[in-house]
Structures are given as structure tokens and as C-alpha cells.
Tab-separated table of C-alpha atoms in Angstrom:
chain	number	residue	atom	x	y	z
P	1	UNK	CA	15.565	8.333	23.734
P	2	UNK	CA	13.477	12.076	23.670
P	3	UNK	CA	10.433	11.943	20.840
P	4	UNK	CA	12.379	13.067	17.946
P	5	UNK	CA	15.152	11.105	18.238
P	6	UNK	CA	12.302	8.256	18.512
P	7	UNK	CA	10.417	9.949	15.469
P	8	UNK	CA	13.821	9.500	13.911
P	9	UNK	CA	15.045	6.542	14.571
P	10	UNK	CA	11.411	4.609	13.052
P	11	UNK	CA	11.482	7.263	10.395
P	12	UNK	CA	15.209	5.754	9.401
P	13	UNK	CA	14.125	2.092	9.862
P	14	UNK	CA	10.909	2.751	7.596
P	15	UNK	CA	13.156	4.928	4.578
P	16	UNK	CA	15.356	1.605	3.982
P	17	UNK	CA	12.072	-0.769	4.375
P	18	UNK	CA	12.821	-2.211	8.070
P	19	UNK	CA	9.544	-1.953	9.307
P	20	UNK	CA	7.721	-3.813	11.874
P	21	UNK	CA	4.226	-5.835	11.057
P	22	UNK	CA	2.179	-8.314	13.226
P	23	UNK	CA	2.277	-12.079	11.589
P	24	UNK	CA	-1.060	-11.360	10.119
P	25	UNK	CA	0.004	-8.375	8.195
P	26	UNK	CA	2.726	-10.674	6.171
P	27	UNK	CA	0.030	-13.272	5.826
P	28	UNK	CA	-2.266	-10.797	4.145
P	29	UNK	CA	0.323	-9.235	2.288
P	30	UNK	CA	0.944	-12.799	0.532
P	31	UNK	CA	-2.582	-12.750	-0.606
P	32	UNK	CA	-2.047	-8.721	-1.846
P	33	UNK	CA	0.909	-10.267	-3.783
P	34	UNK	CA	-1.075	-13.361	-5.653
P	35	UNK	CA	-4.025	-10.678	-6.249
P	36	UNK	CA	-1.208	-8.008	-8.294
P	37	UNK	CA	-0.095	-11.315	-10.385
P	38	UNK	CA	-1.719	-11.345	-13.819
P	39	UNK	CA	-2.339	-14.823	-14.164
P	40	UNK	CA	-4.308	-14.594	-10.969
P	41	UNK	CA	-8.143	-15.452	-12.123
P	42	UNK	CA	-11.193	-15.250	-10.573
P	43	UNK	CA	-11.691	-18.668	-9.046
P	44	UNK	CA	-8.484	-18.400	-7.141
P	45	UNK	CA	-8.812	-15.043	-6.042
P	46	UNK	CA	-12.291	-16.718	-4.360
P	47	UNK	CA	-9.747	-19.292	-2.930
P	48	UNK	CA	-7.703	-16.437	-1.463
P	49	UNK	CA	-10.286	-14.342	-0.174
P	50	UNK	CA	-11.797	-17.672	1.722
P	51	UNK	CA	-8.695	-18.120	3.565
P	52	UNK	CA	-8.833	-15.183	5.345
P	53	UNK	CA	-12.151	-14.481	7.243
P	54	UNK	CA	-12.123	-10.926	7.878
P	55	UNK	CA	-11.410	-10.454	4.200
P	56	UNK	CA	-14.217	-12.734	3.117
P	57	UNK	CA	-17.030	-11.298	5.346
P	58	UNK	CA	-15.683	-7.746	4.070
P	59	UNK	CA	-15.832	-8.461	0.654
P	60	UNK	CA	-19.629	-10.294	1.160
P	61	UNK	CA	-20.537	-6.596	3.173
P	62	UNK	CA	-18.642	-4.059	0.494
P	63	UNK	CA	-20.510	-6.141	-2.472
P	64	UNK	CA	-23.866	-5.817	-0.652
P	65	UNK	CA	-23.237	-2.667	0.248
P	66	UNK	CA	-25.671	0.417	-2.012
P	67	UNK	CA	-22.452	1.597	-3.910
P	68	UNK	CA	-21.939	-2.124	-4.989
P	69	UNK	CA	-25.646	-3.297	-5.081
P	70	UNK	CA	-27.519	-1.722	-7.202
P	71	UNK	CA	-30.039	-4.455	-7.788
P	72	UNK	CA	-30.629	-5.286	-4.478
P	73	UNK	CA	-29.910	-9.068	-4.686
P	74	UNK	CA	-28.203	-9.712	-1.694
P	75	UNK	CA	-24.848	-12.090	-1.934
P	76	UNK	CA	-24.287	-14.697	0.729
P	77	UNK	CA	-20.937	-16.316	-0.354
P	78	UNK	CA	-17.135	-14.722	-1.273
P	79	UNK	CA	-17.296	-16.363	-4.726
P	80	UNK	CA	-20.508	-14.807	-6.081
P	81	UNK	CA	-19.105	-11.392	-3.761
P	82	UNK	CA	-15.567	-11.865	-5.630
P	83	UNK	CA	-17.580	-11.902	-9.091
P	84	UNK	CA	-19.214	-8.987	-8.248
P	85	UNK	CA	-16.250	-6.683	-6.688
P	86	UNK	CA	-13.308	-7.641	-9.328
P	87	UNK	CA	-9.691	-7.114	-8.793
P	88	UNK	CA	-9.281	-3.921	-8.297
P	89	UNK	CA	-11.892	-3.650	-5.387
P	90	UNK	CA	-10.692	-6.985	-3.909
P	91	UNK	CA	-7.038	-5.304	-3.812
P	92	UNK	CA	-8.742	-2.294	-1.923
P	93	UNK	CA	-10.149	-4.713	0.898
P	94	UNK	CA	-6.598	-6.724	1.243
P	95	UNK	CA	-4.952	-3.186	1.475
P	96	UNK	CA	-7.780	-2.477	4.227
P	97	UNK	CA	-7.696	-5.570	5.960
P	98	UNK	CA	-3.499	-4.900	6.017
P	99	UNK	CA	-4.055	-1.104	7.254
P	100	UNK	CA	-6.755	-2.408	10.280
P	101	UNK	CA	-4.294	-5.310	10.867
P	102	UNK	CA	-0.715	-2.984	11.539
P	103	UNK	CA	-2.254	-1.872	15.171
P	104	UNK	CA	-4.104	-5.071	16.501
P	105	UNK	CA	-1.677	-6.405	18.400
P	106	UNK	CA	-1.438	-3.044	20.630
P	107	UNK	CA	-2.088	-3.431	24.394
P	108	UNK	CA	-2.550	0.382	25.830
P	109	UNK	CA	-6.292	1.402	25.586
P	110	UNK	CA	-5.883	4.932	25.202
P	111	UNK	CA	-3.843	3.637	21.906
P	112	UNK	CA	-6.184	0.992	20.853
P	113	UNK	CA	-9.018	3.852	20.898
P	114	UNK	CA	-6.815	6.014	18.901
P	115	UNK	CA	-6.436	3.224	16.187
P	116	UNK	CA	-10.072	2.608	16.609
P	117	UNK	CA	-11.224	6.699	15.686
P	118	UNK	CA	-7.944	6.287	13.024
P	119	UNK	CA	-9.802	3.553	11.561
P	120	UNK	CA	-13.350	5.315	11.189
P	121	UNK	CA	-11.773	8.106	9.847
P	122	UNK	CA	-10.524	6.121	7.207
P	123	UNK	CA	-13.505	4.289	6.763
P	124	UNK	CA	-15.451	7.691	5.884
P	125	UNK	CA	-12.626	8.968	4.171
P	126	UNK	CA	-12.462	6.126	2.101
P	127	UNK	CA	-16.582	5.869	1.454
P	128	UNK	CA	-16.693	9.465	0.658
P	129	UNK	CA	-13.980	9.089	-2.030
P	130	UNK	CA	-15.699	6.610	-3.936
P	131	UNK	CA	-18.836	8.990	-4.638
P	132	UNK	CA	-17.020	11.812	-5.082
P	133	UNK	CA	-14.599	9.955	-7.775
P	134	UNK	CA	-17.734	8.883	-9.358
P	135	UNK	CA	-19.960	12.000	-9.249
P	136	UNK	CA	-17.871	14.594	-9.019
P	137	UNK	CA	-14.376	14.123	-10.591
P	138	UNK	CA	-15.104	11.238	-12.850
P	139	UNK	CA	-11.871	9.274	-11.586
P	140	UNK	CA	-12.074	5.454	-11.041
P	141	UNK	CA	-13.876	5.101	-7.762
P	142	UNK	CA	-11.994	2.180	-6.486
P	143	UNK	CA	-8.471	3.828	-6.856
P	144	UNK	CA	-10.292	6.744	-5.189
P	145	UNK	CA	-11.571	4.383	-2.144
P	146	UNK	CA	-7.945	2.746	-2.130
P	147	UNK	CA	-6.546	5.567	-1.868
P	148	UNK	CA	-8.791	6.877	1.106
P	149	UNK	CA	-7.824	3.814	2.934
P	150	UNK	CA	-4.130	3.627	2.471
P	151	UNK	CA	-4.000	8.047	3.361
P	152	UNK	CA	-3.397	7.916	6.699
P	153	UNK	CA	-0.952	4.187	6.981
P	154	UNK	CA	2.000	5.931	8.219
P	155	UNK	CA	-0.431	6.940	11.379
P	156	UNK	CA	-1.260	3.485	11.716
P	157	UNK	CA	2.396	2.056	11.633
P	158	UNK	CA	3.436	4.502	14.060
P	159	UNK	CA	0.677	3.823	16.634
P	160	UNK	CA	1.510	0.187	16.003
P	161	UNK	CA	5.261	1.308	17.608
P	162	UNK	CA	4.293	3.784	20.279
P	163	UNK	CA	3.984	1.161	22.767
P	164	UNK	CA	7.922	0.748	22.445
P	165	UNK	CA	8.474	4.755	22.742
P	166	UNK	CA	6.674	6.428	25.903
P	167	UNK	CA	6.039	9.795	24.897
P	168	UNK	CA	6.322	9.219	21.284
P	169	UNK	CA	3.003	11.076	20.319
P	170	UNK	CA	3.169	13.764	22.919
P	171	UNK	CA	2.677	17.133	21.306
P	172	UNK	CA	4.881	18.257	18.728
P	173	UNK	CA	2.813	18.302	15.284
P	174	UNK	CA	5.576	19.586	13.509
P	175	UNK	CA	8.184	16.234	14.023
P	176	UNK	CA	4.512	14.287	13.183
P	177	UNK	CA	4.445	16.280	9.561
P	178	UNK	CA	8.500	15.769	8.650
P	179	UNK	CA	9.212	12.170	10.404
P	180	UNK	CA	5.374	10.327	11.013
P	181	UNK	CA	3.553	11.474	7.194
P	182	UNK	CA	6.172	12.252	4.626
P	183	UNK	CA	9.164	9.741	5.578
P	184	UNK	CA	7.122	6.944	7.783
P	185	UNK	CA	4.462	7.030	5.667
P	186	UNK	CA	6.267	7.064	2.238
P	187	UNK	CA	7.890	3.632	3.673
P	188	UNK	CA	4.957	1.736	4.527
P	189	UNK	CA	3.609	2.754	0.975
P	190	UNK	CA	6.369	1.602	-0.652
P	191	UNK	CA	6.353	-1.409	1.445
P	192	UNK	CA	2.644	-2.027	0.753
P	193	UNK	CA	3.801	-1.389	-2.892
P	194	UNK	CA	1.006	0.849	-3.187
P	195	UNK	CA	0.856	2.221	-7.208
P	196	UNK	CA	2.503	5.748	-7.729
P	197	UNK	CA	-0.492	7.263	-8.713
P	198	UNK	CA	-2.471	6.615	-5.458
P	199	UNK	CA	0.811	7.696	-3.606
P	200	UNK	CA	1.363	10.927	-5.170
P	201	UNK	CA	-2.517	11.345	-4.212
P	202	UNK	CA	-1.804	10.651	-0.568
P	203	UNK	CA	1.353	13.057	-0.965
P	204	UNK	CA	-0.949	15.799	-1.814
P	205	UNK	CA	-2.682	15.334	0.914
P	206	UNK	CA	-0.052	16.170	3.491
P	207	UNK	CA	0.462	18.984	1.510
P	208	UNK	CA	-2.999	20.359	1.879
P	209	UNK	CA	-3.535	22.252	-1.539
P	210	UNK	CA	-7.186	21.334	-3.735
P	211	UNK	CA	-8.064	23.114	-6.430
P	212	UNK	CA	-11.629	23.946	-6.296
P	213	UNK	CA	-13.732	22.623	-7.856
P	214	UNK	CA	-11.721	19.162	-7.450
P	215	UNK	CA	-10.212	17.582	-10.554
P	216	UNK	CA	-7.444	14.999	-9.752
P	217	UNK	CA	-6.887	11.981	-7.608
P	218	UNK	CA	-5.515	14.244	-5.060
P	219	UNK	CA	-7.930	16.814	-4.615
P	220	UNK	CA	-11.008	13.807	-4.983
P	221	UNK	CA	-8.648	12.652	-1.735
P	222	UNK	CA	-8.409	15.769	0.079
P	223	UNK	CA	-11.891	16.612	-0.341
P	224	UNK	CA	-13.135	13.443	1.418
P	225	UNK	CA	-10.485	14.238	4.060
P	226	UNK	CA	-12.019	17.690	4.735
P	227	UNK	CA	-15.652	16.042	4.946
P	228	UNK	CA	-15.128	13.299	6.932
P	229	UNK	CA	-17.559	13.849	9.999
P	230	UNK	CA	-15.219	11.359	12.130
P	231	UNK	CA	-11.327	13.109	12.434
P	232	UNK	CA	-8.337	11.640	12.930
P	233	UNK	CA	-7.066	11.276	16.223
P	234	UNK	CA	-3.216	12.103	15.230
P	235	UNK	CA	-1.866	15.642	14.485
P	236	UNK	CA	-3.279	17.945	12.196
P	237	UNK	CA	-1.066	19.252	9.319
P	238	UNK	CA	-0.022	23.371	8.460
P	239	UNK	CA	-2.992	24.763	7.034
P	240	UNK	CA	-5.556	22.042	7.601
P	241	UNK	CA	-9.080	22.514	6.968
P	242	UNK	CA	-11.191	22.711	10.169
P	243	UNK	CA	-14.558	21.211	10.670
P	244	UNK	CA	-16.717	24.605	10.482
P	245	UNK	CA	-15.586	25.536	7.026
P	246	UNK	CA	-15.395	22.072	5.875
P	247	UNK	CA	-19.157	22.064	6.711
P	248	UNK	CA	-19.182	25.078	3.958
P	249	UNK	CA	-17.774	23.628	1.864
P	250	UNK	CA	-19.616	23.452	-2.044
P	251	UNK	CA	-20.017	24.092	-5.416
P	252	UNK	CA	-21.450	23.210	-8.620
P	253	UNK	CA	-21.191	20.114	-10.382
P	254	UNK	CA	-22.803	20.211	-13.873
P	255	UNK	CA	-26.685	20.884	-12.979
P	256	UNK	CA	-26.456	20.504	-9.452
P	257	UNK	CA	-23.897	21.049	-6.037
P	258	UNK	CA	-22.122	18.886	-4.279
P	259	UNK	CA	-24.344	19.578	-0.974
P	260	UNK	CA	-27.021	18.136	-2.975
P	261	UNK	CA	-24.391	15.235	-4.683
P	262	UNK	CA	-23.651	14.335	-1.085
P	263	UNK	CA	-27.265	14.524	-0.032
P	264	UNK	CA	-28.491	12.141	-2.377
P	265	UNK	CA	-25.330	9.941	-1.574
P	266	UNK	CA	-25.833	9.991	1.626
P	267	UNK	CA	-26.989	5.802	2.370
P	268	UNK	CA	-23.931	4.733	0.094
P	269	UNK	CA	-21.795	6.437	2.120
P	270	UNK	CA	-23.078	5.381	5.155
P	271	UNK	CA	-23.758	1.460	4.118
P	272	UNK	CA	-19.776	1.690	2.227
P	273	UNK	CA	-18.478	2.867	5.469
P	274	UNK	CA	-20.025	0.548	7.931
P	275	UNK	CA	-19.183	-2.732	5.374
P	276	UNK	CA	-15.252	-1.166	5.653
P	277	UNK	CA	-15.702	-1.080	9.568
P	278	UNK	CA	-14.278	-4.081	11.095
């Protein structure tokens, strides 16, 4: 099988939902599942969380993290973290654990390492959305930061199956844009039943068009996509924005820029992205 009949062939399995996982993604997807239900309360989300140890000592780290913090008591167990995050940050870190979780079980270093940068981009991405949601285009920062780390899941899920096709991400950035983002990735959102909102965001981001300065969902997205110092190791898309005029990148925002936005965010990016690094 050449690399677009490959690109195809996943591409088909993932449009009609046939997808792939590791045990542990289904397990955490379970969880994701008793988190969306609305009689789901507080003490059993705790109960949840505790059951899977990545996702408790993430959810400890994100609510001691500087964007989370802002007293500086620290938190040493999930139910006092869980208290502090709330639902719709807890549903960010199941949706991260999931993401981190689709290319574990690869055996190939060079494609372990490219899952590894994938992840740190994502990390930033995601960290960089939350302040910029917050400062800049006065969206909901954790949709922002969920958004950041579900963008790039149709690059995980295809890593996660390039063991079984030699070849498969050899070159050819245009079959990555119509097969790997749009169709792949649309599947694995849908199958992560990640809200249309946050999907149309990630949707705009394969598309590439901001408005500037950024207003929506989309364009908080794509901005923290242009200014993430760590890239992604898969193929870039038509008309992406490289890193020397991403560095120039700014503009105003109300009495100040966002150089000086970013500046002043600087340690709640960093500490966000290093408690989302696992």
C-alpha cells in the first residue's frame, strides 16, 4: 500500500468512527463520559480523577500552577485540586491525558520523539491560549486551553498508526492537509465528542486565516499556534506562519500590546505548560 492509499485508507476508517486507541484511551474516555453527565458532582468527579494517576497528579500541578493559584496556597490532594479546577478544567485534563495517551504504546524512537515535540507543542499551544482568551479576547480560558490541546489530535492518532504503514509520513504535506487534519482529525474529534464550538476553532486553524487583532475562539487558537516557541514536528499547512514573523507579531490591546500582555504572562505560561507536560 503507497502513502496515500495508506492516508486513505485510516482517513476512511476514522470518517465512519473505526478508529484505533490503546486500552487506556477507552479507560479514560469512560471517565470523560461520567465528567459530561450532569448529575456528575464534585465528590465523584474527586473519585474519578483518583482512579487514574496521571490525571490526579495533573490536576494537583494545573491547580498549583500561577494561572490557577493565585493565592499561593499550594494543594496537595485531587479533592481540594478538583474544588479548585471545576468541570470544565477537569474535562480539559481528561481530554489531555486521552490526547498524550493515543501514541504511548508506539515502539519506533524516531516516532516516539515526534509524539514527544507533538506533545510540547501542544502543551505551549494550549498554555498560551488560556492567557490570551483571558487578556486578550475575553473568551473562556478553559475552552481556549481545551481547545489548544485537542488542535493537533488527528497528528497524534496518525503517529499512533504509522508504525503499521512504513512510509506513511514521508513527504507529501499536501495528502497530510486533505487526509491527516481535515478528515482524520474531524474523526477523532467527533470520536472524542469534542463540543462544536471548540471544533470549528480547530477547523480554522487548518485553514490558517486570523483576523487581527484576534476576536474569536479561532483566531485566540491560531494565535497561540503562531507563538508557540516549540513547533510541531508534522507538516506545515498552505500559508502557515513561520517563526520569524511570528516573533513580530503584535498589537494593541486596550492600554497596552500584546508583547507586553505576553511579557507579563510570561511565568503562567511557563508554570501552565510544564503542569500539562507529562
Amino acid at each position: 500500500m503507497d502513502r496515500l492509499d495508506a492516508f486513505r485508507n485510516i482517513a476512511e476508517q476514522a470518517s465512519r468512527g473505526d478508529m484505533v486507541f490503546p486500552t487506556n484511551v477507552n479507560a479514560s474516555l469512560k471517565i470523560q463520559q461520567a465528567l459530561n453527565d450532569p448529575d456528575c458532582h464534585m465528590e465523584l468527579a474527586a473519585k474519578l480523577v483518583m482512579t487514574e494517576p496521571l490525571l490526579a497528579a495533573r490536576s494537583v500541578a494545573i491547580a498549583n500552577s500561577v494561572a490557577y493559584n493565585r493565592s499561593g496556597s499550594d494543594i496537595t490532594n485531587v479533592r481540594t485540586a478538583v474544588m479548585r479546577l471545576g468541570f470544565r478544567t477537569l474535562q480539559s485534563l481528561v481530554a489531555a491525558v486521552v490526547v498524550r495517551q493515543i501514541g504511548s504504546t508506539l515502539s519506533d524512537p524516531s516516532l516516539r520523539a515526534k509524539v514527544a515535540q507533538l506533545w510540547e507543542h501542544t502543551a505551549h499551544v494550549a498554555a498560551l491560549a488560556h492567557v490570551i482568551a483571558r487578556k486578550v479576547t475575553r473568551l473562556d480560558p478553559d475552552t481556549a486551553m481545551f481547545a489548544g490541546i485537542v488542535h493537533e489530535v488527528g497528528g497524534f492518532y496518525l503517529l499512533s498508526r504509522a508504525e503499521e504503514f512504513p512510509g506513511l509520513l514521508d513527504g507529501d504535506p499536501e495528502s497530510w492537509a486533505e487526509y491527516g487534519e481535515k478528515i482524520i482529525g474531524r474523526g477523532v474529534l467527533k470520536k472524542l465528542a469534542v463540543p462544536q464550538p471548540v471544533a470549528e476553532a480547530v477547523e480554522s486553524l487548518w485553514y490558517g486565516y486570523r483576523a487581527m487583532p484576534p476576536e474569536t475562539l479561532g483566531d485566540t487558537l491560531i494565535l497561540a499556534n503562531d507563538l508557540a516557541s516549540v513547533p510541531s514536528p508534522l507538516f506545515d499547512t498552505a500559508g502557515a506562519t513561520t517563526e520569524t514573523s511570528a516573533s513580530t507579531i503584535d498589537f494593541v490591546v486596550g492600554e497596552g500590546t500584546l508583547s507586553e500582555i505576553l511579557e507579563e504572562s510570561d511565568e503562567e505560561v511557563k508554570t501552565l505548560t510544564a503542569a500539562l507536560m507529562f
